[in-house]
Each structure stands twice: as C-alpha cells, then as structure tokens.
XYZ file of N, CA and C in Angstrom:
846
model
N -16.067 46.711 -28.708
C -15.046 47.711 -29.161
C -13.828 46.883 -28.570
N -13.394 46.600 -27.747
C -12.174 45.757 -26.811
C -11.612 44.729 -28.224
N -12.466 43.923 -28.759
C -12.162 43.320 -29.943
C -12.046 43.381 -31.128
N -12.094 44.886 -31.587
C -12.120 45.615 -32.598
C -10.601 46.926 -32.225
N -10.653 46.603 -30.940
C -9.404 47.537 -30.852
C -8.102 46.431 -31.044
N -8.552 44.817 -30.486
C -6.853 43.994 -30.916
C -6.584 44.000 -32.169
N -7.569 44.386 -33.298
C -7.666 44.028 -34.380
C -6.582 45.293 -34.792
N -6.855 46.719 -34.333
C -6.624 48.012 -34.634
C -4.761 47.839 -34.496
N -4.797 46.835 -32.960
C -3.100 46.679 -32.639
C -2.524 46.129 -33.676
N -3.095 44.514 -34.417
C -2.893 44.150 -35.210
C -1.808 44.602 -36.332
N -3.293 45.579 -36.954
C -2.761 46.447 -38.443
C -1.819 46.984 -38.134
N -1.574 47.907 -36.798
C -1.069 48.886 -36.991
C 0.586 48.398 -36.838
N 0.599 47.220 -35.925
C 1.734 46.553 -36.009
C 2.188 46.041 -36.894
N 1.854 45.138 -37.796
C 2.348 44.699 -39.124
C 2.717 45.429 -40.084
N 2.169 46.728 -39.980
C 2.331 47.798 -40.869
C 3.960 47.954 -40.446
N 4.377 48.121 -39.252
C 5.673 48.508 -38.565
C 6.262 47.075 -39.111
N 6.212 46.548 -38.895
C 6.874 45.478 -39.522
C 7.150 44.710 -40.910
N 5.983 45.341 -41.941
C 5.945 44.965 -43.262
C 7.232 45.495 -43.888
N 8.150 46.271 -43.256
C 9.575 47.025 -44.044
C 10.493 45.426 -43.583
N 10.619 44.792 -42.593
C 11.294 43.831 -42.464
C 11.657 42.961 -43.517
N 12.761 42.116 -43.997
C 12.740 41.077 -45.066
C 12.430 40.014 -44.467
N 11.915 39.198 -44.877
C 11.575 37.968 -44.628
C 12.277 36.908 -45.047
N 13.578 37.005 -44.678
C 14.582 36.289 -45.434
C 14.427 34.673 -45.461
N 14.135 34.030 -46.645
C 13.720 32.918 -46.657
C 14.943 31.735 -46.216
N 14.972 30.768 -45.823
C 16.177 29.684 -46.069
C 15.772 28.802 -47.121
N 16.868 28.496 -47.779
C 16.599 27.116 -48.961
C 16.376 25.780 -49.025
N 16.330 24.842 -50.175
C 15.850 23.806 -50.150
C 16.768 22.515 -50.590
N 16.220 21.591 -51.345
C 17.105 20.404 -51.581
C 17.015 20.103 -52.884
N 17.754 19.141 -53.624
C 17.410 18.713 -55.002
C 18.581 17.978 -55.990
N 18.036 17.996 -57.092
C 19.230 17.359 -58.112
C 20.149 17.830 -58.860
N 20.798 17.674 -59.658
C 21.714 18.294 -60.896
C 22.521 17.403 -61.672
N 21.598 16.966 -62.861
C 22.696 16.670 -64.038
C 21.983 17.132 -65.326
N 22.770 16.784 -66.528
C 22.104 17.304 -68.186
C 20.104 16.685 -67.765
N 20.101 15.852 -67.522
C 18.974 15.136 -67.395
C 17.988 15.490 -66.529
N 18.539 16.076 -65.732
C 17.867 16.447 -64.730
C 17.546 15.528 -63.180
N 18.583 14.379 -63.579
C 18.507 13.134 -62.888
C 19.425 13.717 -61.438
N 18.732 13.104 -60.235
C 18.773 13.759 -58.580
C 20.676 13.680 -58.652
N 21.134 14.393 -57.821
C 22.403 14.553 -57.077
C 22.296 13.687 -55.795
N 23.229 12.788 -55.307
C 23.532 11.945 -54.438
C 23.512 12.718 -53.143
N 22.535 12.663 -52.140
C 22.830 13.403 -50.632
C 23.196 12.979 -49.844
N 23.815 13.878 -49.104
C 24.621 13.248 -48.298
C 24.060 12.939 -47.181
N 24.421 12.494 -45.611
C 23.689 11.739 -44.356
C 24.412 12.306 -43.807
N 24.196 12.422 -42.186
C 24.650 12.789 -41.188
C 25.188 13.850 -40.808
N 24.539 14.864 -41.880
C 25.545 16.203 -41.345
C 24.892 17.494 -40.971
N 25.591 18.585 -40.948
C 24.782 19.584 -40.401
C 25.389 20.794 -40.778
N 24.336 21.605 -41.203
C 25.029 22.514 -42.299
C 23.553 23.900 -42.019
N 23.893 25.031 -42.075
C 23.033 26.037 -41.462
C 24.033 27.352 -41.850
N 23.067 28.460 -41.690
C 23.290 29.884 -41.885
C 22.993 30.670 -40.523
N 23.322 32.082 -40.649
C 23.424 33.024 -39.695
C 23.436 34.167 -40.839
N 22.131 34.964 -40.574
C 22.189 36.351 -41.833
C 21.501 37.565 -40.772
N 22.488 38.730 -41.615
C 21.597 39.932 -40.948
C 21.164 40.727 -41.941
N 19.847 41.706 -41.805
C 19.338 42.518 -43.444
C 19.130 43.444 -42.617
N 18.922 44.334 -43.741
C 17.884 45.933 -43.383
C 17.259 46.068 -44.161
N 15.948 46.284 -44.059
C 14.895 46.969 -45.021
C 14.367 48.389 -44.756
N 13.811 48.878 -45.872
C 13.294 50.373 -45.616
C 11.861 50.327 -46.460
N 11.197 51.126 -45.908
C 9.707 51.317 -46.831
C 10.252 52.605 -47.697
N 9.830 52.279 -48.790
C 9.846 53.560 -49.982
C 8.399 53.956 -50.071
N 7.451 53.143 -50.256
C 6.260 53.765 -50.623
C 5.060 53.411 -49.120
N 5.121 53.971 -48.489
C 4.259 53.524 -47.431
C 3.027 54.445 -47.359
N 1.669 54.027 -46.555
C 0.534 54.038 -46.168
C 0.838 55.353 -45.731
N 0.523 57.038 -45.939
C 0.519 58.293 -45.691
C 2.300 58.757 -45.593
N 2.982 57.797 -46.576
C 4.615 58.404 -46.461
C 5.040 58.104 -45.114
N 4.967 56.882 -44.220
C 5.289 57.161 -42.967
C 6.651 56.613 -43.196
N 7.801 56.671 -42.491
C 8.864 56.629 -42.372
C 8.931 54.891 -41.552
N 9.694 54.106 -42.198
C 9.623 52.764 -41.557
C 10.934 52.029 -42.053
N 11.609 51.236 -41.076
C 12.635 50.560 -41.325
C 12.980 49.795 -40.298
N 13.583 48.510 -40.896
C 13.575 47.241 -39.921
C 15.303 46.420 -39.840
N 15.760 46.425 -38.699
C 16.913 45.545 -38.587
C 16.605 44.252 -38.761
N 16.894 42.840 -39.316
C 16.521 41.294 -38.652
C 18.111 40.504 -38.458
N 17.566 39.817 -37.638
C 18.686 38.653 -37.394
C 18.657 37.385 -37.118
N 19.008 36.349 -38.261
C 18.147 35.165 -38.009
C 19.176 34.305 -38.293
N 18.926 32.941 -37.796
C 19.940 31.984 -38.103
C 19.250 30.645 -38.171
N 19.497 29.753 -38.663
C 18.876 28.084 -39.507
C 19.957 27.062 -39.155
N 19.624 26.184 -38.854
C 20.330 25.030 -38.427
C 19.541 23.335 -38.704
N 20.107 22.939 -39.744
C 19.891 21.504 -40.147
C 20.467 20.297 -39.631
N 19.697 19.320 -39.432
C 20.576 18.050 -38.803
C 19.911 16.986 -39.571
N 20.715 16.144 -40.257
C 20.729 15.312 -41.351
C 20.566 13.774 -40.542
N 19.753 13.239 -40.306
C 20.146 11.849 -38.988
C 20.151 10.835 -40.225
N 20.273 11.047 -41.496
C 20.305 9.747 -42.294
C 19.084 9.141 -42.538
N 18.809 8.301 -43.568
C 17.429 7.878 -43.795
C 16.666 8.426 -44.781
N 17.167 9.758 -44.954
C 15.985 11.030 -45.335
C 15.249 11.707 -43.889
N 15.787 11.563 -42.868
C 14.715 12.173 -41.968
C 15.569 13.714 -41.423
N 15.182 14.433 -41.728
C 15.596 15.866 -41.022
C 15.131 16.364 -40.280
N 15.921 17.410 -39.362
C 15.296 18.484 -38.486
C 15.681 19.609 -38.759
N 15.013 20.875 -38.985
C 15.534 22.327 -38.954
C 14.829 23.146 -37.714
N 15.844 23.858 -37.440
C 15.484 24.735 -36.233
C 15.675 26.227 -36.607
N 14.689 26.877 -36.393
C 14.490 28.357 -37.093
C 14.845 29.355 -35.085
N 15.491 30.527 -35.742
C 15.452 31.444 -34.649
C 15.649 32.708 -35.470
N 14.745 33.838 -34.504
C 15.060 35.028 -35.317
C 14.570 36.242 -34.646
N 15.038 37.524 -34.748
C 14.953 38.674 -33.847
C 14.696 39.999 -34.717
N 13.610 40.592 -34.636
C 13.643 41.548 -35.651
C 13.292 43.037 -34.789
N 13.904 44.383 -35.102
C 13.708 45.504 -34.767
C 13.581 46.591 -35.159
N 12.098 47.064 -35.300
C 11.530 47.506 -36.611
C 11.133 49.022 -36.019
N 11.203 50.020 -36.665
C 10.659 51.538 -36.181
C 9.453 52.202 -37.565
N 8.972 52.636 -36.247
C 7.465 52.919 -37.487
C 7.409 54.659 -36.669
N 7.854 55.548 -37.315
C 7.925 56.851 -36.989
C 8.911 57.008 -35.932
N 8.267 57.397 -35.169
C 9.325 57.313 -33.567
C 8.766 56.381 -32.541
N 8.102 55.106 -33.185
C 8.085 54.063 -32.097
C 8.646 52.818 -32.412
N 9.189 52.232 -31.761
C 9.958 51.229 -32.288
C 9.225 49.541 -31.475
N 9.454 48.522 -32.364
C 8.803 47.177 -31.878
C 10.175 46.225 -32.026
N 9.762 45.171 -31.066
C 10.486 44.159 -31.401
C 10.059 42.760 -31.267
N 10.284 41.974 -32.061
C 9.603 40.753 -32.256
C 10.833 39.257 -32.378
N 10.049 38.543 -31.486
C 10.719 37.326 -31.498
C 10.471 36.037 -32.224
N 10.749 35.074 -32.984
C 9.915 34.131 -33.273
C 11.053 32.445 -33.718
N 10.598 31.525 -33.741
C 11.162 30.647 -33.696
C 10.312 29.254 -34.155
N 11.064 28.483 -35.027
C 10.643 27.077 -35.891
C 11.074 26.303 -35.571
N 10.403 25.205 -35.634
C 10.635 23.625 -35.746
C 10.190 22.929 -36.790
N 10.992 22.474 -37.658
C 10.551 21.680 -38.949
C 11.068 19.940 -38.877
N 10.127 18.927 -38.832
C 10.387 17.985 -39.088
C 9.849 16.891 -40.407
N 11.068 16.465 -41.215
C 10.470 16.206 -42.475
C 11.569 14.810 -43.169
N 10.979 14.344 -44.132
C 11.501 13.515 -45.080
C 12.096 14.139 -46.151
N 13.730 13.946 -46.880
C 13.796 14.264 -47.990
C 14.701 13.161 -48.788
N 14.328 13.506 -50.007
C 15.453 12.531 -50.999
C 16.055 13.454 -51.863
N 16.475 12.792 -52.779
C 17.085 13.638 -54.296
C 15.949 14.746 -54.912
N 14.555 14.011 -54.765
C 13.344 14.936 -55.517
C 12.625 15.172 -54.638
N 12.202 15.116 -53.855
C 11.466 16.099 -53.379
C 11.769 15.756 -51.735
N 10.895 16.609 -50.478
C 10.562 17.088 -49.433
C 9.544 17.531 -48.755
N 9.094 16.716 -47.931
C 7.837 16.962 -47.258
C 7.952 16.546 -45.603
N 7.460 17.299 -45.141
C 6.970 17.023 -43.610
C 6.026 18.280 -42.631
N 5.922 18.243 -41.355
C 5.326 19.107 -40.702
C 6.217 20.501 -40.164
N 5.683 21.317 -39.672
C 6.398 22.454 -38.655
C 5.374 22.897 -37.721
N 6.178 23.379 -36.701
C 5.250 24.156 -35.873
C 6.065 25.383 -35.462
N 5.646 26.239 -35.138
C 6.124 27.877 -35.178
C 5.409 28.987 -33.811
N 6.264 29.675 -33.147
C 5.640 30.480 -32.361
C 6.681 32.132 -32.494
N 5.618 33.047 -32.936
C 6.199 34.400 -32.462
C 5.573 35.344 -32.040
N 6.585 36.457 -31.194
C 6.083 37.067 -29.933
C 6.098 38.601 -30.752
N 5.266 39.578 -30.435
C 5.503 41.088 -31.261
C 5.460 41.642 -29.849
N 5.979 42.669 -29.528
C 6.178 43.939 -28.758
C 6.172 45.159 -29.425
N 4.957 45.780 -29.598
C 4.995 46.812 -29.836
C 4.708 47.865 -29.461
N 5.642 47.916 -27.694
C 5.991 49.033 -26.924
C 4.307 49.817 -26.922
N 3.379 48.984 -26.773
C 2.117 50.297 -26.149
C 1.536 49.339 -25.040
N 2.416 48.375 -24.419
C 1.951 47.863 -22.843
C 1.260 46.548 -23.137
N 0.812 46.054 -24.394
C 0.760 44.760 -24.600
C 1.441 43.618 -25.881
N 1.523 42.483 -25.940
C 1.816 42.052 -26.672
C 1.110 40.860 -27.583
N 1.547 40.710 -29.006
C 1.020 39.685 -29.959
C 1.433 38.785 -30.106
N 0.706 37.474 -29.693
C 1.728 36.119 -29.485
C 0.855 35.328 -31.030
N 1.877 34.353 -31.431
C 1.077 34.129 -32.550
C 1.860 32.598 -32.570
N 0.876 31.280 -32.526
C 1.086 30.192 -32.739
C 0.592 29.196 -33.734
N 1.522 28.814 -34.597
C 0.738 28.078 -35.871
C 2.041 26.647 -35.878
N 0.946 25.656 -36.700
C 0.991 24.380 -37.280
C 0.685 24.052 -38.682
N 1.771 23.252 -39.158
C 1.073 22.733 -40.729
C 1.997 21.964 -41.145
N 1.604 22.176 -42.662
C 2.656 20.863 -43.608
C 3.432 21.965 -44.786
N 4.339 21.296 -45.186
C 5.047 21.586 -46.210
C 5.654 20.729 -47.163
N 6.198 21.249 -48.065
C 6.676 20.253 -49.175
C 7.453 21.167 -50.209
N 8.257 20.318 -50.910
C 9.377 21.315 -52.041
C 9.429 19.823 -53.208
N 9.718 20.663 -54.257
C 9.983 19.845 -55.279
C 11.643 20.393 -56.138
N 12.078 19.305 -56.252
C 13.398 20.253 -56.809
C 14.159 19.411 -58.210
N 14.714 20.351 -59.038
C 14.807 20.033 -60.026
C 16.505 20.781 -60.326
N 17.313 20.675 -61.545
C 18.531 20.823 -61.201
C 18.732 22.532 -61.836
N 17.604 23.151 -61.804
C 17.844 24.721 -61.944
C 16.814 25.509 -61.102
N 16.383 24.461 -61.041
C 14.810 25.361 -59.908
C 14.146 24.499 -59.000
N 13.569 25.112 -57.650
C 13.309 24.707 -56.717
C 11.478 25.218 -56.606
N 10.808 24.541 -56.294
C 9.349 24.937 -55.796
C 8.660 24.471 -54.301
N 8.287 25.215 -53.675
C 7.964 24.758 -52.106
C 6.945 25.266 -51.740
N 5.985 25.028 -50.806
C 4.988 25.712 -50.533
C 4.832 24.938 -48.997
N 3.824 25.783 -48.647
C 3.434 25.364 -47.020
C 1.962 25.914 -46.894
N 0.856 25.060 -45.915
C 0.137 25.605 -45.469
C -0.224 25.662 -44.152
N -0.747 26.489 -43.296
C -0.790 26.235 -41.812
C -2.281 26.405 -40.768
N -2.156 26.536 -39.638
C -2.967 26.808 -39.133
C -2.840 27.156 -37.567
N -3.415 28.097 -36.787
C -3.001 28.330 -35.819
C -3.628 29.340 -34.986
N -3.520 30.009 -33.932
C -4.402 31.418 -33.170
C -3.493 32.354 -32.887
N -3.895 33.676 -32.751
C -3.109 34.746 -32.416
C -3.891 35.677 -31.665
N -2.920 36.277 -30.304
C -3.980 36.530 -29.361
C -2.944 38.131 -28.824
N -3.929 38.615 -28.472
C -3.222 40.003 -27.392
C -2.650 39.761 -25.911
N -1.945 39.669 -25.511
C -1.833 39.632 -23.781
C -2.534 40.956 -23.121
N -3.215 40.293 -21.902
C -3.974 40.854 -21.217
C -5.494 41.298 -21.845
N -5.785 40.337 -22.567
C -7.149 40.425 -23.153
C -7.434 39.185 -23.684
N -8.133 38.501 -22.768
C -8.313 36.989 -22.550
C -9.520 36.486 -23.802
N -10.305 37.739 -23.996
C -11.325 37.494 -25.285
C -10.869 37.852 -26.504
N -9.798 38.122 -26.817
C -9.280 38.657 -28.069
C -8.444 37.384 -28.902
N -8.979 36.157 -29.289
C -8.241 35.356 -29.800
C -8.676 34.891 -31.418
N -7.838 35.162 -32.505
C -7.884 35.283 -33.427
C -7.521 33.861 -34.193
N -8.590 33.593 -35.326
C -7.574 31.926 -36.181
C -6.671 32.598 -37.055
N -5.666 31.872 -37.192
C -5.002 32.309 -37.970
C -4.692 31.323 -38.893
N -4.974 31.606 -40.637
C -4.625 30.764 -41.430
C -3.639 31.231 -42.679
N -2.789 30.543 -43.134
C -1.616 30.590 -43.895
C -1.469 29.584 -45.216
N -0.970 30.326 -46.185
C -0.392 29.355 -47.183
C 0.623 30.382 -47.894
N 1.348 29.442 -48.573
C 3.118 30.300 -48.948
C 3.045 29.273 -50.249
N 3.629 29.749 -51.232
C 4.158 29.246 -52.330
C 5.615 30.426 -52.763
N 6.557 29.488 -53.453
C 7.909 29.861 -53.556
C 8.322 29.352 -54.781
N 9.167 29.697 -55.929
C 9.974 29.578 -56.586
C 11.774 30.091 -56.435
N 12.679 29.272 -56.732
C 13.865 29.467 -56.686
C 14.427 29.216 -57.682
N 15.099 30.108 -58.256
C 15.794 29.566 -59.718
C 17.129 30.128 -59.978
N 18.010 28.829 -60.272
C 19.221 28.875 -60.427
C 19.981 29.380 -61.688
N 20.616 30.635 -61.632
C 21.487 30.862 -62.764
C 22.805 30.240 -63.063
N 23.294 30.191 -61.887
C 24.187 29.364 -61.783
C 24.580 28.749 -60.148
N 25.877 27.748 -59.776
C 25.494 27.035 -58.454
C 25.609 28.592 -57.214
N 26.210 29.545 -57.722
C 26.205 30.465 -56.864
C 25.173 32.079 -56.804
N 24.373 31.707 -58.110
C 23.577 32.601 -58.391
C 22.208 32.209 -58.349
N 21.086 33.053 -57.511
C 19.923 32.394 -57.263
C 18.706 33.599 -57.097
N 17.478 33.224 -57.914
C 16.473 34.053 -57.885
C 15.533 33.637 -57.037
N 15.087 34.330 -56.155
C 13.540 33.895 -55.541
C 12.388 34.744 -55.528
N 11.266 34.195 -55.943
C 9.614 34.523 -56.041
C 9.035 34.010 -54.726
N 8.551 34.634 -53.783
C 7.942 33.926 -52.977
C 6.639 34.433 -53.049
N 5.441 34.308 -52.826
C 4.129 34.765 -52.073
C 3.618 34.328 -50.868
N 2.772 35.027 -50.093
C 2.470 34.414 -49.072
C 0.679 35.046 -48.569
N 0.210 34.465 -48.174
C -1.478 34.868 -47.512
C -1.138 34.618 -45.990
N -1.603 35.879 -45.511
C -2.208 35.259 -43.757
C -3.364 35.868 -43.846
N -4.335 35.344 -42.921
C -5.657 35.563 -42.799
C -6.100 35.470 -41.396
N -6.447 36.302 -40.577
C -6.716 36.391 -39.160
C -8.327 36.681 -38.854
N -9.310 35.817 -38.493
C -10.405 36.085 -38.080
C -11.095 35.731 -36.681
N -11.879 36.728 -36.261
C -12.121 36.963 -35.192
C -13.486 37.796 -34.648
N -14.430 36.781 -34.931
C -15.826 37.284 -34.616
C -16.399 37.449 -35.940
N -16.715 39.020 -36.159
C -17.139 39.529 -37.629
C -15.839 40.400 -38.237
N -14.234 40.416 -37.631
C -13.330 41.047 -38.277
C -12.575 40.178 -38.997
N -12.096 40.491 -40.091
C -11.196 39.688 -40.987
C -9.994 40.556 -41.356
N -8.693 40.411 -40.937
C -7.623 40.863 -41.158
C -6.695 40.164 -42.381
N -6.333 40.677 -43.153
C -5.603 40.075 -44.348
C -4.274 40.578 -44.919
N -3.457 39.726 -44.778
C -1.812 40.280 -45.107
C -1.106 39.663 -46.389
N -1.425 40.202 -47.641
C -0.398 39.436 -48.814
C 0.481 39.984 -49.188
N 1.655 39.158 -49.496
C 2.975 39.730 -49.777
C 3.643 39.194 -51.000
N 4.373 39.539 -51.462
C 4.883 38.787 -52.596
C 6.559 39.623 -52.597
N 7.589 38.868 -52.604
C 8.861 38.982 -52.179
C 9.603 38.504 -53.825
N 10.450 39.360 -53.885
C 11.723 39.160 -54.882
C 13.127 39.010 -54.577
N 13.658 38.182 -54.720
C 15.631 38.332 -53.897
C 16.144 38.026 -54.989
N 17.333 38.273 -55.136
C 18.942 37.827 -55.654
C 19.250 37.444 -54.708
N 20.295 35.982 -54.616
C 21.194 35.853 -53.986
C 22.803 35.681 -54.967
N 23.529 35.969 -54.202
C 24.983 35.771 -55.185
C 25.810 35.515 -53.937
N 26.562 34.280 -53.561
C 27.419 33.411 -53.000
C 28.871 33.710 -53.626
N 29.717 34.493 -52.701
C 31.201 34.354 -53.195
C 31.898 32.929 -53.316
N 32.933 32.965 -54.096
C 33.285 31.926 -54.549
C 34.023 31.513 -53.408
N 35.114 32.177 -52.862
C 36.114 31.942 -52.133
C 35.783 31.942 -50.830
N 34.385 32.206 -50.494
C 34.512 32.540 -49.198
C 32.531 32.343 -49.100
N 32.336 31.605 -47.637
C 31.216 31.332 -47.612
C 30.193 32.067 -47.139
N 29.961 33.731 -47.681
C 29.041 34.586 -47.332
C 28.311 34.688 -48.695
N 26.815 34.724 -48.520
C 26.283 35.166 -49.551
C 25.214 36.730 -49.518
N 25.539 37.699 -50.372
C 25.020 38.891 -50.488
C 23.550 38.368 -51.200
N 22.629 39.849 -50.540
C 20.943 39.283 -50.828
C 20.449 40.757 -51.032
N 19.293 40.866 -52.334
C 18.916 41.999 -52.028
C 17.689 41.840 -52.742
N 16.379 42.624 -52.419
C 15.394 42.494 -52.782
C 14.346 43.416 -52.811
N 13.062 43.134 -53.353
C 11.884 44.181 -53.221
C 10.818 43.422 -52.707
N 10.064 44.199 -51.672
C 8.699 43.041 -51.146
C 7.625 44.346 -50.971
N 6.434 43.717 -51.916
C 5.202 44.603 -51.731
C 4.271 43.702 -50.696
N 3.283 44.507 -50.032
C 2.711 43.921 -48.953
C 1.309 44.495 -49.152
N -0.093 43.931 -49.000
C -0.773 44.794 -49.171
C -1.871 43.884 -47.592
N -2.349 45.166 -46.699
C -2.984 44.367 -45.626
C -4.424 44.876 -46.135
N -5.202 44.264 -45.114
C -6.526 44.989 -45.199
C -7.599 44.406 -44.042
N -8.309 45.412 -43.163
C -9.030 44.769 -42.259
C -10.350 44.937 -42.719
N -11.016 44.331 -42.371
C -12.708 44.111 -43.073
C -13.875 43.881 -41.940
N -14.675 44.144 -42.035
C -15.891 43.690 -41.079
C -16.522 45.278 -40.111
N -17.476 44.610 -39.821
C -18.963 45.786 -39.043
C -18.895 46.912 -40.395
N -19.074 46.300 -41.260
C -19.843 46.691 -42.528
C -18.746 48.221 -43.018
N -17.626 47.795 -43.020
C -16.303 48.861 -43.044
C -15.042 47.903 -43.594
N -14.290 48.409 -44.124
C -13.262 47.827 -44.552
C -12.002 49.434 -44.483
N -10.795 49.043 -44.296
C -9.437 49.710 -44.314
C -8.495 48.934 -44.747
N -7.973 49.196 -45.952
C -6.305 48.543 -46.241
C -5.694 49.735 -46.744
N -4.102 48.999 -46.980
C -2.946 49.668 -47.562
C -1.771 48.926 -47.735
N -1.495 49.564 -48.773
C 0.366 48.885 -49.410
C 1.209 49.663 -48.976
N 2.113 48.512 -49.395
C 3.569 48.707 -48.339
C 4.757 48.544 -49.494
N 5.952 49.093 -50.291
C 6.785 48.570 -50.696
C 7.883 48.973 -50.113
N 8.529 47.596 -49.809
C 10.029 47.792 -49.197
C 11.043 47.211 -50.075
N 12.699 47.669 -50.118
C 13.658 47.228 -50.638
C 14.616 46.789 -49.143
N 15.226 45.514 -49.765
C 16.221 45.117 -48.324
C 17.126 44.665 -48.946
N 18.208 44.737 -48.140
C 19.603 43.446 -48.585
C 20.221 43.325 -47.107
N 20.952 42.574 -47.073
C 22.107 42.082 -46.296
C 22.751 40.660 -46.473
N 23.267 40.578 -45.444
C 24.541 39.374 -45.837
C 24.122 37.552 -44.827
N 24.569 36.738 -45.400
C 24.296 35.147 -44.964
C 25.572 34.707 -45.022
N 26.211 34.336 -43.822
C 27.219 33.240 -43.349
C 26.718 32.150 -43.398
N 26.929 31.107 -43.891
C 26.891 29.826 -44.330
C 28.316 28.566 -43.500
N 27.541 27.693 -43.244
C 28.744 26.880 -42.824
C 28.116 25.221 -43.359
N 28.706 24.207 -43.376
C 28.663 23.000 -43.883
C 27.869 22.913 -45.311
N 28.388 23.695 -46.268
C 28.448 23.657 -47.789
C 29.282 24.536 -48.478
N 29.392 24.196 -49.222
C 30.378 24.662 -50.638
C 29.655 25.976 -51.508
N 28.517 25.752 -51.942
C 27.905 26.531 -53.217
C 26.915 26.987 -52.175
N 25.852 28.091 -53.262
C 24.360 28.152 -52.791
C 23.471 27.197 -53.037
N 23.893 26.556 -54.235
C 23.006 25.008 -54.359
C 23.182 24.287 -53.206
N 24.112 23.739 -53.155
C 24.193 22.920 -52.216
C 24.094 23.245 -50.736
N 23.904 24.553 -50.490
C 23.497 24.886 -49.118
C 21.493 24.809 -49.069
N 21.229 24.887 -50.396
C 19.545 24.801 -49.873
C 19.417 23.310 -49.945
N 20.188 22.064 -50.619
C 19.856 21.077 -50.692
C 20.339 20.093 -50.161
N 21.344 20.542 -49.099
C 22.164 19.844 -48.117
C 21.492 20.482 -46.851
N 21.352 21.868 -46.661
C 21.050 22.435 -45.339
C 19.618 22.795 -45.198
N 19.253 23.950 -44.635
C 18.121 24.325 -44.517
C 16.993 24.357 -45.692
N 16.073 23.865 -45.626
C 15.331 23.826 -46.452
C 14.200 24.874 -46.588
N 13.410 24.952 -45.303
C 12.252 26.019 -44.983
C 12.215 27.070 -44.527
N 11.061 28.006 -44.775
C 11.366 29.274 -44.039
C 10.302 29.278 -43.012
N 10.715 30.372 -42.385
C 9.704 30.141 -40.884
C 8.768 31.689 -41.497
N 7.257 30.822 -41.603
C 6.314 31.544 -42.169
C 5.613 32.310 -40.961
N 6.642 33.325 -40.511
C 5.911 34.199 -39.515
C 4.830 35.143 -39.751
N 4.335 35.332 -39.219
C 3.581 36.727 -39.056
C 4.026 37.729 -39.639
N 3.595 38.379 -40.844
C 4.147 39.879 -41.244
C 5.888 39.779 -41.783
N 6.380 40.729 -40.935
C 7.858 40.960 -41.491
C 7.934 40.853 -42.739
C-alpha cells in the first residue's frame, strides 16, 4: 500500500502541473535557397529569460487548474563546434485550493555544426506538492537535432529515477522519449509541434504521461522580445494491480521571452540554446 500511495501522489501532482506550459528552448541550422547551411559564430554567449501562464480548459472532473512558469537558458559556444547549455526553471501551480512549487535544472554538453547537433544531458527536478513529501526526479540521456533552412527536427531519449522523500522503498525507473519539429514561416515567426512520453515503473505499477504541445512564436522586429501562445494536451494513465485509471487535460498557455545574443528568432535557435529541459510533466 505504501508503494501504491507513492504513485497516487505522483498522479495527483502531475495533474496539477500538467497546466504549466513546457516552454521549449530553440536549436541551430542553415539558410539559403538550396538549404546550404549558414555560417556559425563561435565563442559567443546567447540565451533567454521567459515567463508564462497556463490554465486548464478541460480537466478531469472540471477541476480548476493554472500555473505560472519562470524559465531561463544560456548557451556558451566554446568554439570548434563544442557547446554547453544550462537551463533553470521554477513553476507555481494551483490545483483547486492546493498549491505546488517545482524547481528544475539541466546541463547539456554537445557538438554542433551547420547541419546537426548531438550531445548528452543531465537534469534534475523537485516537486513540492504541499503534502509534506517531495517528489525528486533525476535523468540523463542523449539528444540530437537536424537543421534545414525553414525547419528543425529534434529529439531526445533518457533514463533516470524518481523517488518520494521520506519513503526509501518508493523508487521508480523513469523512461523518456521526446520528438519535435519547429517550422519557420519567416525569420521571426515559428510554429512548434512537440510530443513526449514519460513512463515510470515501480514493481507492478506503471505511470504513463503523454503530451502533445502546439506553439506559435513571434519575435518583435525592433526589440528582442518573443510573444508565444499555444495548446497542450496531456493524457495520464496509472495501471497495475489488475486495474487502471486515466485522465485527459487540455491547457492553453501564453507568455513572453526576452532574448540576448541574437537578432532574430531563427538566429536565436541556431546560435543560442538548442535544447529543452525534458522535465517530468508540466
């Protein structure tokens, strides 16, 4: 029963946080009429700071949910194609009358040239659902991206462990897979399609979190600010012990991103932060 309770905590916590926008950071690549790569700068620093708000519009039991999200990322180009990206984030979510706080961070080390990027990542997240215990999640994995003139495709796979504090016997294996496409209508108008699957397994229990996110991004011509808004669909399922429980959540979100070290949305992706922090839920 103690083990099952840990997954119930997991399910309730992630429903709360499914309303927050998982705001992705950008990638890198080419640009000319024949899809020949654009020359890359080296030794630079570029990044962004962003804030967003998301609200559930269709939740299990019509529960009121919303969340505020503050995130930042910075990319260091060391030259010769070697890069280091650092992400930090904080989310404040409400689930009816309960509030949760979560903190996350990630480190990405990778190589990129004009056509692709590939590397490894390590990340950690901590969720405080306000019930006297914390959920901790640690993961590592690999990620890659492929760049053409008007679109970018990127993906990641990872493995880690999630645990509930004060319960030494509650440890779940965490498997993650993510795939996304970013499509440029202009240098400052981009549409993102992102999908992700998280699976946590512990003894005879499985928890699956499936998400699909659609985002429109527009960067102002005269000021380094990007406006973004979108829709996120989340499906959650807890199965095992000859039973299963599932639920769907629809969320709308919007926010502002302030960028530095780039002059357009496309350049921000291709010279600055490439990767997203593949944190659990949100």
